[in-house]
Coordinates of N, CA and C and ligand atoms in Angstrom, one line a residue:
M7 N -23.8 -84.0 26.4 CA -22.6 -84.8 26.2 C -22.9 -86.1 25.4
P8 N -22.4 -86.2 24.2 CA -22.8 -87.3 23.3 C -22.6 -88.7 23.9
D9 N -21.6 -88.9 24.7 CA -21.3 -90.3 25.1 C -21.9 -90.5 26.5
C10 N -22.7 -89.6 27.1 CA -23.1 -89.8 28.4 C -24.5 -90.6 28.5
I11 N -24.5 -91.7 29.2 CA -25.7 -92.5 29.3 C -26.9 -91.7 29.8
F12 N -26.7 -90.9 30.9 CA -27.8 -90.2 31.5 C -28.3 -89.1 30.5
C13 N -27.4 -88.4 29.7 CA -27.9 -87.5 28.7 C -28.8 -88.2 27.7
K14 N -28.4 -89.4 27.3 CA -29.1 -90.2 26.4 C -30.5 -90.6 27.0
I15 N -30.5 -90.9 28.2 CA -31.8 -91.2 28.9 C -32.7 -90.0 28.9
I16 N -32.2 -88.8 29.2 CA -33.0 -87.6 29.1 C -33.6 -87.3 27.7
K17 N -32.7 -87.6 26.7 CA -33.2 -87.4 25.3 C -34.1 -88.5 24.8
G18 N -34.3 -89.5 25.6 CA -35.2 -90.6 25.2 C -34.5 -91.6 24.3
E19 N -33.2 -91.5 24.2 CA -32.4 -92.4 23.3 C -32.2 -93.8 24.0
I20 N -32.2 -93.8 25.3 CA -32.1 -95.0 26.1 C -33.3 -95.0 27.0
P21 N -34.0 -96.2 27.0 CA -35.2 -96.2 27.9 C -34.9 -96.1 29.4
C22 N -35.9 -95.6 30.1 CA -35.7 -95.6 31.6 C -37.1 -95.6 32.1
T23 N -37.2 -95.8 33.5 CA -38.5 -95.8 34.2 C -38.5 -94.5 34.9
K24 N -39.2 -93.5 34.3 CA -39.2 -92.1 34.8 C -40.2 -92.0 36.0
V25 N -39.8 -91.3 37.0 CA -40.7 -91.0 38.1 C -41.0 -89.6 38.3
Y26 N -40.1 -88.7 37.7 CA -40.3 -87.3 37.9 C -39.6 -86.5 36.8
E27 N -40.2 -85.4 36.4 CA -39.6 -84.5 35.4 C -40.1 -83.1 35.6
D28 N -39.2 -82.1 35.6 CA -39.6 -80.7 35.5 C -38.6 -80.1 34.5
A29 N -38.6 -78.7 34.4 CA -37.8 -78.1 33.4 C -36.3 -78.3 33.6
A30 N -35.9 -78.6 34.8 CA -34.4 -78.6 35.0 C -34.0 -80.0 35.6
V31 N -34.9 -80.8 36.1 CA -34.5 -82.0 36.9 C -35.3 -83.2 36.4
F32 N -34.6 -84.3 36.5 CA -35.2 -85.6 36.0 C -35.0 -86.7 37.0
G33 N -36.0 -87.5 37.3 CA -35.8 -88.6 38.2 C -36.3 -89.9 37.6
F34 N -35.4 -91.0 37.8 CA -35.8 -92.3 37.2 C -35.2 -93.4 38.0
L35 N -35.7 -94.6 37.9 CA -35.3 -95.7 38.7 C -33.9 -96.2 38.3
D36 N -33.1 -96.4 39.3 CA -31.8 -97.0 39.1 C -31.9 -98.4 38.6
I37 N -31.1 -98.7 37.6 CA -31.2 -100.1 37.0 C -30.7 -101.2 37.9
K38 N -29.9 -100.8 38.9 CA -29.3 -101.8 39.9 C -29.7 -101.3 41.3
P39 N -30.9 -101.4 41.7 CA -31.4 -100.8 42.9 C -30.9 -101.5 44.2
V40 N -30.6 -100.7 45.2 CA -30.4 -101.2 46.5 C -31.6 -101.9 47.0
N41 N -32.8 -101.3 46.7 CA -34.1 -101.8 47.0 C -35.0 -101.3 45.9
P42 N -36.2 -101.9 45.6 CA -37.1 -101.4 44.7 C -37.5 -99.9 45.0
G43 N -37.5 -99.1 44.0 CA -37.8 -97.7 44.2 C -36.5 -96.8 44.3
H44 N -35.4 -97.4 44.4 CA -34.1 -96.6 44.3 C -34.1 -95.7 43.1
T45 N -34.1 -94.4 43.4 CA -34.2 -93.4 42.3 C -33.0 -92.6 42.1
L46 N -32.7 -92.2 40.9 CA -31.6 -91.2 40.6 C -32.2 -89.9 40.2
V47 N -31.8 -88.8 40.9 CA -32.2 -87.5 40.6 C -31.1 -86.8 39.9
I48 N -31.3 -86.3 38.6 CA -30.2 -85.8 37.8 C -30.6 -84.4 37.2
P49 N -29.6 -83.5 37.0 CA -29.9 -82.3 36.2 C -30.1 -82.7 34.8
K50 N -31.0 -82.0 34.1 CA -31.2 -82.2 32.6 C -29.9 -81.8 31.9
K51 N -29.3 -80.7 32.3 CA -28.1 -80.3 31.7 C -26.9 -81.1 32.2
H52 N -26.0 -81.4 31.4 CA -24.9 -82.2 31.8 C -23.9 -81.4 32.7
Y53 N -23.7 -81.9 33.9 CA -22.6 -81.5 34.8 C -22.0 -82.8 35.4
E54 N -20.7 -82.8 35.5 CA -20.1 -84.1 35.8 C -20.3 -84.6 37.2
N55 N -20.4 -83.6 38.2 CA -20.4 -84.0 39.6 C -21.0 -82.8 40.4
I56 N -21.0 -82.9 41.7 CA -21.5 -81.9 42.6 C -20.7 -80.6 42.4
H57 N -19.4 -80.7 42.2 CA -18.6 -79.5 42.1 C -18.9 -78.6 40.9
E58 N -19.3 -79.3 39.8 CA -19.6 -78.5 38.6 C -21.0 -78.0 38.6
T59 N -21.9 -78.6 39.4 CA -23.3 -78.3 39.3 C -23.6 -76.9 40.0
P60 N -24.2 -76.0 39.2 CA -24.5 -74.7 39.9 C -25.3 -74.8 41.1
D61 N -25.1 -74.0 42.1 CA -25.7 -74.1 43.4 C -27.3 -74.1 43.3
E62 N -27.8 -73.3 42.5 CA -29.3 -73.2 42.4 C -29.9 -74.5 41.9
L63 N -29.2 -75.0 40.9 CA -29.7 -76.3 40.3 C -29.5 -77.4 41.3
L64 N -28.4 -77.4 42.1 CA -28.2 -78.5 43.1 C -29.3 -78.4 44.1
G65 N -29.7 -77.2 44.5 CA -30.8 -77.0 45.4 C -32.1 -77.6 44.9
K66 N -32.3 -77.4 43.6 CA -33.6 -78.0 43.0 C -33.5 -79.5 43.0
M67 N -32.3 -80.0 42.7 CA -32.2 -81.5 42.8 C -32.4 -82.0 44.2
A68 N -31.9 -81.3 45.2 CA -32.0 -81.7 46.6 C -33.5 -81.7 47.0
I69 N -34.2 -80.7 46.5 CA -35.7 -80.6 46.9 C -36.4 -81.8 46.2
V70 N -36.1 -82.1 45.0 CA -36.8 -83.2 44.3 C -36.4 -84.5 45.0
A71 N -35.2 -84.7 45.4 CA -34.8 -85.9 46.1 C -35.6 -86.0 47.4
K72 N -35.8 -84.9 48.1 CA -36.6 -85.0 49.3 C -38.0 -85.4 49.0
R73 N -38.6 -84.8 48.0 CA -40.0 -85.1 47.6 C -40.1 -86.6 47.3
I74 N -39.2 -87.1 46.5 CA -39.2 -88.5 46.2 C -39.0 -89.4 47.4
A75 N -38.1 -89.0 48.3 CA -37.9 -89.7 49.5 C -39.2 -89.7 50.4
D76 N -39.9 -88.6 50.4 CA -41.2 -88.5 51.2 C -42.2 -89.5 50.6
A77 N -42.2 -89.5 49.2 CA -43.2 -90.4 48.6 C -42.9 -91.9 48.9
I78 N -41.6 -92.2 48.9 CA -41.2 -93.6 49.1 C -41.5 -94.0 50.6
L79 N -41.3 -93.1 51.5 CA -41.7 -93.3 52.9 C -43.1 -93.6 53.0
K80 N -44.0 -92.8 52.3 CA -45.4 -93.0 52.4 C -45.8 -94.4 51.9
L81 N -45.0 -95.0 51.0 CA -45.3 -96.3 50.4 C -44.8 -97.4 51.3
G82 N -44.1 -97.1 52.4 CA -43.8 -98.1 53.4 C -42.3 -98.3 53.7
A83 N -41.4 -97.6 53.1 CA -40.0 -97.7 53.5 C -39.8 -97.3 54.9
K84 N -38.9 -97.9 55.6 CA -38.6 -97.5 57.0 C -37.6 -96.4 57.2
G85 N -36.9 -96.1 56.1 CA -35.9 -95.1 56.2 C -35.4 -94.9 54.7
I86 N -34.6 -93.8 54.6 CA -34.1 -93.5 53.2 C -32.6 -93.1 53.4
N87 N -31.7 -93.6 52.5 CA -30.4 -93.0 52.4 C -30.3 -92.2 51.2
I88 N -29.8 -91.0 51.3 CA -29.6 -90.1 50.2 C -28.0 -90.0 50.0
G89 N -27.6 -90.3 48.8 CA -26.2 -90.3 48.6 C -25.8 -89.7 47.2
M90 N -24.5 -89.3 47.2 CA -24.0 -88.7 45.9 C -22.5 -89.1 45.8
N91 N -22.2 -89.9 44.8 CA -20.8 -90.3 44.7 C -20.1 -89.3 43.7
N92 N -19.0 -88.7 44.1 CA -18.3 -87.7 43.3 C -16.9 -88.1 43.1
G93 N -16.6 -88.5 41.9 CA -15.2 -89.0 41.6 C -15.1 -90.5 41.6
A94 N -14.3 -91.1 40.7 CA -14.2 -92.5 40.6 C -13.8 -93.1 41.9
V95 N -12.9 -92.5 42.7 CA -12.4 -93.0 43.9 C -13.5 -93.1 45.0
A96 N -14.6 -92.2 44.8 CA -15.7 -92.2 45.7 C -16.8 -93.1 45.2
G97 N -16.6 -93.9 44.1 CA -17.6 -94.8 43.6 C -18.4 -94.3 42.5
Q98 N -18.1 -93.1 42.0 CA -18.9 -92.7 40.9 C -18.6 -93.4 39.6
S99 N -19.6 -94.0 39.0 CA -19.4 -94.8 37.7 C -20.0 -94.1 36.5
V100 N -21.0 -93.2 36.7 CA -21.6 -92.5 35.6 C -21.3 -91.0 35.9
F101 N -20.6 -90.4 35.0 CA -20.1 -89.0 35.2 C -21.0 -87.9 34.7
H102 N -22.2 -88.1 35.2 CA -23.3 -87.0 35.0 C -23.9 -87.0 36.5
A103 N -23.8 -85.8 37.1 CA -24.1 -85.7 38.5 C -25.5 -86.3 38.8
H104 N -25.6 -87.0 39.9 CA -26.8 -87.7 40.3 C -26.9 -87.9 41.8
I105 N -28.1 -87.7 42.3 CA -28.3 -88.0 43.7 C -29.1 -89.3 43.8
H106 N -28.6 -90.3 44.6 CA -29.3 -91.5 44.8 C -30.3 -91.3 46.0
V107 N -31.5 -91.8 45.8 CA -32.5 -91.8 46.8 C -32.8 -93.3 47.0
M108 N -32.4 -93.8 48.2 CA -32.4 -95.3 48.4 C -33.3 -95.7 49.5
P109 N -34.4 -96.3 49.2 CA -35.3 -96.8 50.3 C -34.7 -97.9 51.1
R110 N -34.9 -97.9 52.4 CA -34.4 -98.9 53.3 C -35.5 -99.6 54.1
Y111 N -35.4 -100.9 54.2 CA -36.4 -101.7 54.9 C -35.9 -102.5 56.1
G112 N -34.6 -102.4 56.3 CA -34.0 -103.1 57.5 C -33.1 -104.2 57.1
K113 N -33.5 -104.9 56.0 CA -32.7 -106.1 55.6 C -32.3 -106.0 54.1
D114 N -31.1 -105.6 53.8 CA -30.6 -105.6 52.4 C -29.1 -105.6 52.4
S115 N -28.5 -105.5 51.2 CA -27.1 -105.6 51.1 C -26.3 -104.3 51.3
F116 N -27.0 -103.2 51.5 CA -26.4 -101.9 51.6 C -25.6 -101.9 52.9
S117 N -24.3 -101.4 52.8 CA -23.6 -101.3 54.1 C -22.9 -99.9 54.2
L118 N -23.0 -99.3 55.3 CA -22.4 -98.0 55.6 C -20.9 -98.1 55.9
W119 N -20.2 -97.0 55.8 CA -18.8 -97.0 56.1 C -18.5 -97.3 57.6
V120 N -17.3 -97.8 57.8 CA -16.8 -98.0 59.2 C -15.8 -96.9 59.5
G121 N -16.1 -96.1 60.5 CA -15.2 -95.0 60.8 C -13.9 -95.4 61.4
K122 N -12.9 -94.5 61.2 CA -11.6 -94.8 61.9 C -11.3 -93.7 62.9
E123 N -10.2 -93.8 63.6 CA -9.9 -92.8 64.7 C -8.9 -91.8 64.1
Y124 N -9.0 -90.5 64.7 CA -8.0 -89.5 64.4 C -6.8 -89.8 65.3
D125 N -5.6 -89.4 64.7 CA -4.3 -89.5 65.5 C -4.0 -88.1 66.1
G126 N -3.8 -88.1 67.4 CA -3.3 -86.9 68.1 C -4.1 -85.6 67.7
S127 N -3.3 -84.7 67.1 CA -3.9 -83.3 66.8 C -4.5 -83.3 65.4
E128 N -4.6 -84.4 64.7 CA -5.0 -84.5 63.3 C -6.4 -83.9 63.1
R129 N -7.3 -84.1 64.1 CA -8.7 -83.7 63.9 C -8.7 -82.1 63.9
E130 N -8.1 -81.5 64.9 CA -8.0 -80.0 64.9 C -7.3 -79.5 63.6
E131 N -6.3 -80.1 63.2 CA -5.5 -79.7 62.0 C -6.4 -79.7 60.8
V132 N -7.1 -80.8 60.6 CA -7.8 -81.0 59.4 C -9.0 -80.0 59.4
A133 N -9.6 -79.8 60.6 CA -10.7 -78.8 60.7 C -10.2 -77.4 60.3
G134 N -9.0 -77.1 60.8 CA -8.5 -75.8 60.5 C -8.2 -75.6 59.0
K135 N -7.7 -76.6 58.4 CA -7.4 -76.6 56.9 C -8.7 -76.4 56.1
I136 N -9.8 -77.2 56.5 CA -11.1 -77.1 55.8 C -11.6 -75.6 56.0
K137 N -11.6 -75.1 57.2 CA -12.1 -73.8 57.4 C -11.3 -72.7 56.6
N138 N -10.0 -72.9 56.5 CA -9.2 -72.0 55.6 C -9.6 -72.1 54.1
A139 N -9.9 -73.3 53.7 CA -10.2 -73.5 52.3 C -11.6 -73.1 51.9
L140 N -12.5 -72.9 52.8 CA -13.9 -72.6 52.5 C -14.0 -71.2 51.8
Ligands
DGP3 P1 -22.7 -94.1 40.7 O1 -22.0 -95.4 41.0 O2 -23.0 -93.2 41.9 O3 -22.1 -93.4 39.5 O4 -24.2 -94.6 40.3 C1 -24.6 -94.8 38.9 C2 -25.8 -95.6 39.0 O5 -26.4 -95.5 37.7 C3 -25.7 -97.1 39.3 O6 -26.3 -97.4 40.6 C4 -26.4 -97.8 38.2 C5 -27.1 -96.7 37.5 N1 -27.2 -96.9 36.0 C6 -26.1 -97.0 35.2 N2 -26.5 -97.1 33.9 C7 -27.9 -97.0 33.9 C8 -28.9 -97.1 32.9 O7 -28.6 -97.2 31.7 N3 -30.1 -96.9 33.4 C9 -30.5 -96.7 34.7 N4 -31.8 -96.6 35.0 N5 -29.6 -96.7 35.6 C10 -28.3 -96.9 35.3

C-alpha cells in the first residue's frame, strides 16, 4: 500500500527499531511506547485489520507476539498487555494490522476499560446473536 506508514517501514523507506523479522512477520518498537520495549508485530503483506488478515498469518503474528512477550518478561517486566485495535472507533490509527506487545511494570499511564452492567435479558440475547453469527 503506497501510503501506508508500516508498509514503508517494512520496505526500509521509513526508519524503525527492528526487533524481529521472518518471511511473513515483522516486529519493531512503537514510536510512542506505553513503556520501553512496547513492540508492534505486523504482517509484511498489507492487511488493514484482524478481519482481513488470513488466519494462518494471524496465528504466526500471535506466536511472534508471544515470543517477544516472553523475551520482555525475561528482561524484568512484571506483566504484558497484548492488544489489537481494529477500526477507528476502537482506537486504530494506523490501518495496517498490528499487535501491540506492551510491557508493564506497575506504574504507568496505561489504563484498562471500566466495565458496565447488562440490562435484564440483554446478556443472554447478545450471546445468542453472537453464536448465530459465528
Ligand atoms: P494503533 O492506535 O493501534 O493504530 O497504534 C498505532 C501505533 O503505531 C501507535 O502506538 C504509534 C505507532 N506508530 C505510528 N507511526 C509510527 C512510526 O512511524 N514508527 C513507529 N515505530 N511507530 C509508529
